[in-house]
PDB file of C-alpha atoms in Angstrom:
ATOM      1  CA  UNK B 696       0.000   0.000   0.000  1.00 39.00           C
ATOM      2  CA  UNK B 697       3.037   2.199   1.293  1.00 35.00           C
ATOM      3  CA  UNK B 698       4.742   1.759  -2.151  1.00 38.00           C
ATOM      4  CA  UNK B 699       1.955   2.595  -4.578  1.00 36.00           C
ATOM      5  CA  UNK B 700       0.661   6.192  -2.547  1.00 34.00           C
ATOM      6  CA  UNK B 701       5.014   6.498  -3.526  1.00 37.00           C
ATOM      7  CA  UNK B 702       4.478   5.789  -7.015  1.00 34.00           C
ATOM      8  CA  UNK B 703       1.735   7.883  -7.351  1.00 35.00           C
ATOM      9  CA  UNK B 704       3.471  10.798  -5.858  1.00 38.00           C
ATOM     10  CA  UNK B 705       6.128  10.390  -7.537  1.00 40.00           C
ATOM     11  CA  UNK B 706       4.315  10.483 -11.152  1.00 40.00           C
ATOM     12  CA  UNK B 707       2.086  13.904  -9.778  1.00 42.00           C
ATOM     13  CA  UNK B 708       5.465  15.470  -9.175  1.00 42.00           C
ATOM     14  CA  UNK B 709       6.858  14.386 -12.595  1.00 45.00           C
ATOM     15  CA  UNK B 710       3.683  15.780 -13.905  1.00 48.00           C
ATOM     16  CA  UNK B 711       3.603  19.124 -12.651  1.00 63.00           C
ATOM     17  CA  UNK B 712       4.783  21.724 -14.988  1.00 79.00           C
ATOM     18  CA  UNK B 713       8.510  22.217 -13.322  1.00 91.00           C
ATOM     19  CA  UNK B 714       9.508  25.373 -15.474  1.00 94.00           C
ATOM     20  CA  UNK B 715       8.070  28.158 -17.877  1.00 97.00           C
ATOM     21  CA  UNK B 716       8.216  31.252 -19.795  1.00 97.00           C
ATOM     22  CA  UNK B 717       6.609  34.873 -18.763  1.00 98.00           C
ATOM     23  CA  UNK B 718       6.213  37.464 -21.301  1.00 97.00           C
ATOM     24  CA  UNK B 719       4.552  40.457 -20.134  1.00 96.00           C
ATOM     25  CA  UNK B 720       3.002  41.647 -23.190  1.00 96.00           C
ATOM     26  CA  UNK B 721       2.944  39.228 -26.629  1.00 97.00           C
ATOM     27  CA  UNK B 722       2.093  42.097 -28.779  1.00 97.00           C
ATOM     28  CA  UNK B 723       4.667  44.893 -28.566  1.00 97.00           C
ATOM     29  CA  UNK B 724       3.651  48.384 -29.650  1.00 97.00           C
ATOM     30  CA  UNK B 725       6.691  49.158 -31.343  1.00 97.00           C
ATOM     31  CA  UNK B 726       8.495  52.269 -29.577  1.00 95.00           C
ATOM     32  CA  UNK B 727       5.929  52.734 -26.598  1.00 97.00           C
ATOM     33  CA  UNK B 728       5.887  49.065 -25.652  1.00 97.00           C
ATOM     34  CA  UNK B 729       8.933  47.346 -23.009  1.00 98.00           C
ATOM     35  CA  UNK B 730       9.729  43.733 -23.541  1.00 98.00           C
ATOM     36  CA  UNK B 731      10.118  41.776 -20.214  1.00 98.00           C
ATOM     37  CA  UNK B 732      10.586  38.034 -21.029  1.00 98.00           C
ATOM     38  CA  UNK B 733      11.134  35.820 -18.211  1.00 98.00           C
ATOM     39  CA  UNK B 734      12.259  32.021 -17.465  1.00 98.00           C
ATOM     40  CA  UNK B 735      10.638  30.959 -14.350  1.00 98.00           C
ATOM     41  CA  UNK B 736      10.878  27.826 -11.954  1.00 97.00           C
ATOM     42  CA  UNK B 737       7.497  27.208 -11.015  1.00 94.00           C
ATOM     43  CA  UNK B 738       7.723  23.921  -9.195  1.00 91.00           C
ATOM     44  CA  UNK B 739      11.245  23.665  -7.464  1.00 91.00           C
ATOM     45  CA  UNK B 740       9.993  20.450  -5.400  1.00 92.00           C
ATOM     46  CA  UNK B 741      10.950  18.289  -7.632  1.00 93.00           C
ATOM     47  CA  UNK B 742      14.722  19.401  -8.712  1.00 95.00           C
ATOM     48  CA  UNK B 743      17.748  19.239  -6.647  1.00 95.00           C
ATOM     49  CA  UNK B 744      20.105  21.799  -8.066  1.00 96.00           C
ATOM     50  CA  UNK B 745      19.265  24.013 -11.496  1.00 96.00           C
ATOM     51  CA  UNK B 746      22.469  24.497 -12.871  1.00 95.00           C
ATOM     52  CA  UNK B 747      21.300  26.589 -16.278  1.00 97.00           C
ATOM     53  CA  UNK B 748      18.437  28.639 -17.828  1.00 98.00           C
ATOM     54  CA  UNK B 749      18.604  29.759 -21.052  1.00 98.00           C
ATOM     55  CA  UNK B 750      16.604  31.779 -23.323  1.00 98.00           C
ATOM     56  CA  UNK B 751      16.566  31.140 -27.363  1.00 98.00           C
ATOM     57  CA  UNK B 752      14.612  33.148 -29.886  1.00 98.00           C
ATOM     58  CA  UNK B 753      14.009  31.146 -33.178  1.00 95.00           C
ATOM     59  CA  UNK B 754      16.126  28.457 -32.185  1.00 89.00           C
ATOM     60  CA  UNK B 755      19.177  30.867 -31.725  1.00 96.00           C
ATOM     61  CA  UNK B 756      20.707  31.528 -28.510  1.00 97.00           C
ATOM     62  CA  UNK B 757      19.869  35.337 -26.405  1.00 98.00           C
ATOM     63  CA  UNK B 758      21.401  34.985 -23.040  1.00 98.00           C
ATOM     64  CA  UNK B 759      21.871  32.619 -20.360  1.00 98.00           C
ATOM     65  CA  UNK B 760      22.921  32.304 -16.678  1.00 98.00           C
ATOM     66  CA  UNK B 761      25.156  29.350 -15.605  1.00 96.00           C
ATOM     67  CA  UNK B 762      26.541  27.960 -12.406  1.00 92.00           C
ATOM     68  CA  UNK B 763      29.701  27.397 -13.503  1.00 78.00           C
ATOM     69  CA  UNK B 764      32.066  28.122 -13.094  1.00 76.00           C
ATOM     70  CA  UNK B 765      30.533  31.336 -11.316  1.00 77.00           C
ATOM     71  CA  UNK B 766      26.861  31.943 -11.381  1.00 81.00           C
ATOM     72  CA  UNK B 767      26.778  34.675 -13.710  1.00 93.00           C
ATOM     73  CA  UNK B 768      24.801  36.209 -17.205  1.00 96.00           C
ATOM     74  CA  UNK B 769      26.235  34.773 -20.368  1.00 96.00           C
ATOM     75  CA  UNK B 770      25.078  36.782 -23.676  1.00 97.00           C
ATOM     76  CA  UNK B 771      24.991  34.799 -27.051  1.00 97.00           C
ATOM     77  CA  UNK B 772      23.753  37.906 -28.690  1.00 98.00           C
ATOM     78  CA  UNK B 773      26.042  40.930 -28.535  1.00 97.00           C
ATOM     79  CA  UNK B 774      24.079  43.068 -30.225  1.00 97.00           C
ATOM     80  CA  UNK B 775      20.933  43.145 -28.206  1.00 98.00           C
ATOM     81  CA  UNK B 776      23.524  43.327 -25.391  1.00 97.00           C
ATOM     82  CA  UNK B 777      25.243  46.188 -26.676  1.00 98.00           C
ATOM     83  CA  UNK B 778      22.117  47.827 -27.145  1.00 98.00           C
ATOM     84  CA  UNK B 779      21.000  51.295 -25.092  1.00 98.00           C
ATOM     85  CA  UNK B 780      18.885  50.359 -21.477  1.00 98.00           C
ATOM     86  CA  UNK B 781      18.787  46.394 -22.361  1.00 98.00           C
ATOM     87  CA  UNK B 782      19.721  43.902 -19.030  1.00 98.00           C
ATOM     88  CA  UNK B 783      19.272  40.365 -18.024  1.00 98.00           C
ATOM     89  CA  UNK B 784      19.385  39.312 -14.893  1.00 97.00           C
ATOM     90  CA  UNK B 785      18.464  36.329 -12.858  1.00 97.00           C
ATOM     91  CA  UNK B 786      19.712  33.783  -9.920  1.00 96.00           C
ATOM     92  CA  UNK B 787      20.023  29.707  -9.474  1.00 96.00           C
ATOM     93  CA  UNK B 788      21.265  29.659  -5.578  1.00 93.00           C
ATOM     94  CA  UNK B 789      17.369  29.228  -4.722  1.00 95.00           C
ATOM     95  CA  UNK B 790      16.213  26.080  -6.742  1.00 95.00           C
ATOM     96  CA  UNK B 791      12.460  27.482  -5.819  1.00 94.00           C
ATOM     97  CA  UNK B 792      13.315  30.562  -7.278  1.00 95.00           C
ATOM     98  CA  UNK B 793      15.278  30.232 -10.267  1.00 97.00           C
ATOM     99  CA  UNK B 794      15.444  32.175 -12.819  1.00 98.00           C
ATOM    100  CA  UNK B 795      16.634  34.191 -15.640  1.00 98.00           C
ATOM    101  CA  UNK B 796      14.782  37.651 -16.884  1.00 98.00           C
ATOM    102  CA  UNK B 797      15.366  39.466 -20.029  1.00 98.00           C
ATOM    103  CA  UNK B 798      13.983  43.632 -20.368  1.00 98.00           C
ATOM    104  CA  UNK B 799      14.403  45.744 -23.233  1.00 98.00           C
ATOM    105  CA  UNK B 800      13.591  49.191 -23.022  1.00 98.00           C
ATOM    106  CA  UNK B 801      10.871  50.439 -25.909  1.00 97.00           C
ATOM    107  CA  UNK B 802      13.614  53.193 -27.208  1.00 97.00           C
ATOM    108  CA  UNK B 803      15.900  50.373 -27.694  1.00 98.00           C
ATOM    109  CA  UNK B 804      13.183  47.456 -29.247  1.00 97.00           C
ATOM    110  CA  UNK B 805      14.415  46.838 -32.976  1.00 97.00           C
ATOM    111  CA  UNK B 806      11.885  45.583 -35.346  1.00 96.00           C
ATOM    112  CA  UNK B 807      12.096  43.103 -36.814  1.00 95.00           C
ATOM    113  CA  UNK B 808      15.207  41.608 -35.089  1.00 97.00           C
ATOM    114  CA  UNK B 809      13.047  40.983 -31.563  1.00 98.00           C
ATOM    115  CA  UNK B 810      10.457  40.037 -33.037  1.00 97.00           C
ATOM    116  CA  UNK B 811      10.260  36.372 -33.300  1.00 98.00           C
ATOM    117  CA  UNK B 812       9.207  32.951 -30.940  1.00 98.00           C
ATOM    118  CA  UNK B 813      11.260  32.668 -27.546  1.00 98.00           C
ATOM    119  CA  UNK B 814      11.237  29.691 -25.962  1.00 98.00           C
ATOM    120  CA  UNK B 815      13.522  28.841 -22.528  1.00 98.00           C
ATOM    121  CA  UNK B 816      15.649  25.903 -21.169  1.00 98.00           C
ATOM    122  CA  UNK B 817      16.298  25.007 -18.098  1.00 97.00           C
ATOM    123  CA  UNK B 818      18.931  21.796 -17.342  1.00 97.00           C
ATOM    124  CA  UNK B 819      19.423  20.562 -13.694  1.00 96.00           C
ATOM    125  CA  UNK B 820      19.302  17.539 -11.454  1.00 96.00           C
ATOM    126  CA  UNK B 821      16.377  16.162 -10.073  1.00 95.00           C
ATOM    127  CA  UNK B 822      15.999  14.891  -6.314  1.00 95.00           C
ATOM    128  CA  UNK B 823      17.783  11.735  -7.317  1.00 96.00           C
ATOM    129  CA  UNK B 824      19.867  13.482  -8.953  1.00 96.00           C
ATOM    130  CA  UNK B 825      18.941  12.608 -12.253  1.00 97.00           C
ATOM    131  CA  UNK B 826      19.717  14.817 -15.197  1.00 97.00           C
ATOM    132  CA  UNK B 827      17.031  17.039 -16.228  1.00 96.00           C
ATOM    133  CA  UNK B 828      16.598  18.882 -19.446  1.00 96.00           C
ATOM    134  CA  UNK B 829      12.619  21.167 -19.385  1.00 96.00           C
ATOM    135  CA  UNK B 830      11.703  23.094 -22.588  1.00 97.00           C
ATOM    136  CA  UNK B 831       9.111  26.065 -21.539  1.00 97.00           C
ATOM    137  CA  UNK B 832       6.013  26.217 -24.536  1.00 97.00           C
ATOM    138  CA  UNK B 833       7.284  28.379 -27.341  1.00 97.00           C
ATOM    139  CA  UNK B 834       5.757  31.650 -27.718  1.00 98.00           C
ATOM    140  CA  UNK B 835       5.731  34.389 -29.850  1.00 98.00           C
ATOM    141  CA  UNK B 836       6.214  37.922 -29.291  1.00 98.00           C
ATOM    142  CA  UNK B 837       4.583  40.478 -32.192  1.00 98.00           C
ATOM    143  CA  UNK B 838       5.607  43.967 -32.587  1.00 97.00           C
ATOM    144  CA  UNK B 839       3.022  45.947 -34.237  1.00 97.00           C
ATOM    145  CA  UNK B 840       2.895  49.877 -35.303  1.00 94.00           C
ATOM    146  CA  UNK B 841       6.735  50.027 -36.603  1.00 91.00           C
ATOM    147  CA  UNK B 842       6.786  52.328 -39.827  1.00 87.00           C
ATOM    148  CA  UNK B 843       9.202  51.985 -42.426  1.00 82.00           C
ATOM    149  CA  UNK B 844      10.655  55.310 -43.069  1.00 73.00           C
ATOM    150  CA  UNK B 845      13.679  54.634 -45.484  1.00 74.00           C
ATOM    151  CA  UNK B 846      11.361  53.975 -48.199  1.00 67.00           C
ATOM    152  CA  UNK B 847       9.942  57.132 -50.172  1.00 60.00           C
ATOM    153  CA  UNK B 848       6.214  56.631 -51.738  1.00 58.00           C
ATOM    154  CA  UNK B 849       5.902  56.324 -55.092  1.00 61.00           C
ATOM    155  CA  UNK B 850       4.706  59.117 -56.851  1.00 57.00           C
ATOM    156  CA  UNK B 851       5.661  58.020 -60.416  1.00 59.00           C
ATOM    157  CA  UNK B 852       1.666  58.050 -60.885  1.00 57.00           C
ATOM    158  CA  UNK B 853      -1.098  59.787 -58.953  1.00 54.00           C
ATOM    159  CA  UNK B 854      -4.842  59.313 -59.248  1.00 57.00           C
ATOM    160  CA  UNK B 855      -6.957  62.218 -59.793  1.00 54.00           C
ATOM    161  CA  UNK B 856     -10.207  61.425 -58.915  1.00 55.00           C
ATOM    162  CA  UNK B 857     -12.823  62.268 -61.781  1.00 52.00           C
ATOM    163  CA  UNK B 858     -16.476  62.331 -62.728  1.00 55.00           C
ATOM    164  CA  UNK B 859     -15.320  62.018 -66.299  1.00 57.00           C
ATOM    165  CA  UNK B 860     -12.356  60.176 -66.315  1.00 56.00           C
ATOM    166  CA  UNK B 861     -12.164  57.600 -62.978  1.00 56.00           C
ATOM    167  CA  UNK B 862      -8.643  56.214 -64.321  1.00 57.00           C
ATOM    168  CA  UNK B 863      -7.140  59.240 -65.262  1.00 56.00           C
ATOM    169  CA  UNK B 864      -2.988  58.929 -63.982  1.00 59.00           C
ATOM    170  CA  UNK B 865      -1.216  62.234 -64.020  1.00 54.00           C
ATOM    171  CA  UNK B 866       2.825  61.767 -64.055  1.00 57.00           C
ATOM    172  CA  UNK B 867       5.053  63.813 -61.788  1.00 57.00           C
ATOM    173  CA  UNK B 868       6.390  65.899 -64.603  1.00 57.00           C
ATOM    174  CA  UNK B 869       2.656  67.053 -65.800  1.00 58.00           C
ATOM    175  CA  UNK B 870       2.114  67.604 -62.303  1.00 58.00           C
ATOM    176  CA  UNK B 871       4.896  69.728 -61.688  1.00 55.00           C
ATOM    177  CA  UNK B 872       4.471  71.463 -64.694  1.00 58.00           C
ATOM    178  CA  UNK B 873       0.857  72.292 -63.578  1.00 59.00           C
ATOM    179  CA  UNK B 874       1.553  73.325 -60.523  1.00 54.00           C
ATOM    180  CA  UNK B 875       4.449  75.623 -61.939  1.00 55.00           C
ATOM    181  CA  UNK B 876       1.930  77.316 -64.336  1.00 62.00           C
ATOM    182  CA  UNK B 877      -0.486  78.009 -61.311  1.00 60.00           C
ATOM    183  CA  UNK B 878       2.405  79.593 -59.660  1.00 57.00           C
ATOM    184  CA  UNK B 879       3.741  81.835 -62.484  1.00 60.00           C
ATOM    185  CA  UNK B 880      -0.093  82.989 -63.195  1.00 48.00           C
ATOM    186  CA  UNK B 881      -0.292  83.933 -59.441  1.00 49.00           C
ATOM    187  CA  UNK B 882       2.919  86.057 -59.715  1.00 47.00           C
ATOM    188  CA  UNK B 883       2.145  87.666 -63.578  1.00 52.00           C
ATOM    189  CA  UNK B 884      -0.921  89.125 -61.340  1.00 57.00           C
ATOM    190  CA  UNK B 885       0.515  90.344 -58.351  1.00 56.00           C
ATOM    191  CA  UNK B 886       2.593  92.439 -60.720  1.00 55.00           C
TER     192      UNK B 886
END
């Protein structure tokens, strides 16, 4: 009797969801919008030591903290590191409390290079100290309202709306030339 209550703790503890990922907002309002991902233990009953947490965007690696040799942050990407405001921060001494957290600034978000599906890692040792590898769900983080401002409009063409003529296309040198004949009429009578 004694043995099977065991096994069936045992597999509820195995069940429980041991680790996961916190994003405060999944849609991003590009320049008024932080981004504050975190990697969380959520269930440190189960694991003995946590010895890594990482955190991967599209499969490629962001930043990390490690226990060796020194608990400390480990960037993979320089650039976001390098960037104005952005830190990561997080702790393993506490297995209850692990954790590794990720904030960029909005001044310093960069669409579309943040944009994309983060996903964490966390590797450790169980209570029988058995290694232990948890993926968090992917998710994916959208930044919305970014403009494109290197790119000029095209004005080759322009529409004029007309009763007469609905797809009448005026170039930009008859437009130009129109609007320099208004402006030479307006002078020739002001003098």
């Amino acid at each position: 009797m004694f043995y099977a209550l065991a096994v069936l703790l045992l597999a509820n503890l195995a069940s429980a969801q041991v680790f996961q990922i916190e994003i405060a907002n999944t849609t991003v309002e590009y320049g008024s919008t932080d981004i504050s991902i975190s990697c969380v233990v959520t269930n440190g009953s189960t694991l003995g030591t946590v010895f890594a947490i990482s955190l991967k965007k599209s499969d490629a690696s962001v930043v990390s903290i490690t226990t060796s040799p020194n608990e400390g942050i480990s960037w993979q990407d320089t650039s976001l590191q390098n960037r104005n405001g952005v830190t990561a921060n997080g702790s393993l001494s506490d297995v209850s409390k692990a954790h590794l957290h990720l904030y960029i600034p909005s001044s310093s978000v960069v669409y579309p290079d943040d944009e994309g599906t983060y996903q964490c890692t966390m590797s450790g040792l169980d209570l029988m100290n058995t290694p232990v590898t948890e993926n968090s769900e992917s998710v994916f983080l959208n930044i919305t309202g970014y403009i494109d401002t290197t790119k000029a409009p095209d004005l080759s063409t322009m529409t004029v709306p007309s009763s007469t003529n609905p797809g009448c296309e005026l170039s930009r040198g008859s437009i130009l030339l129109m609007f320099l004949t208004i402006l030479g009429c307006t002078v020739m009578q002001r003098s």
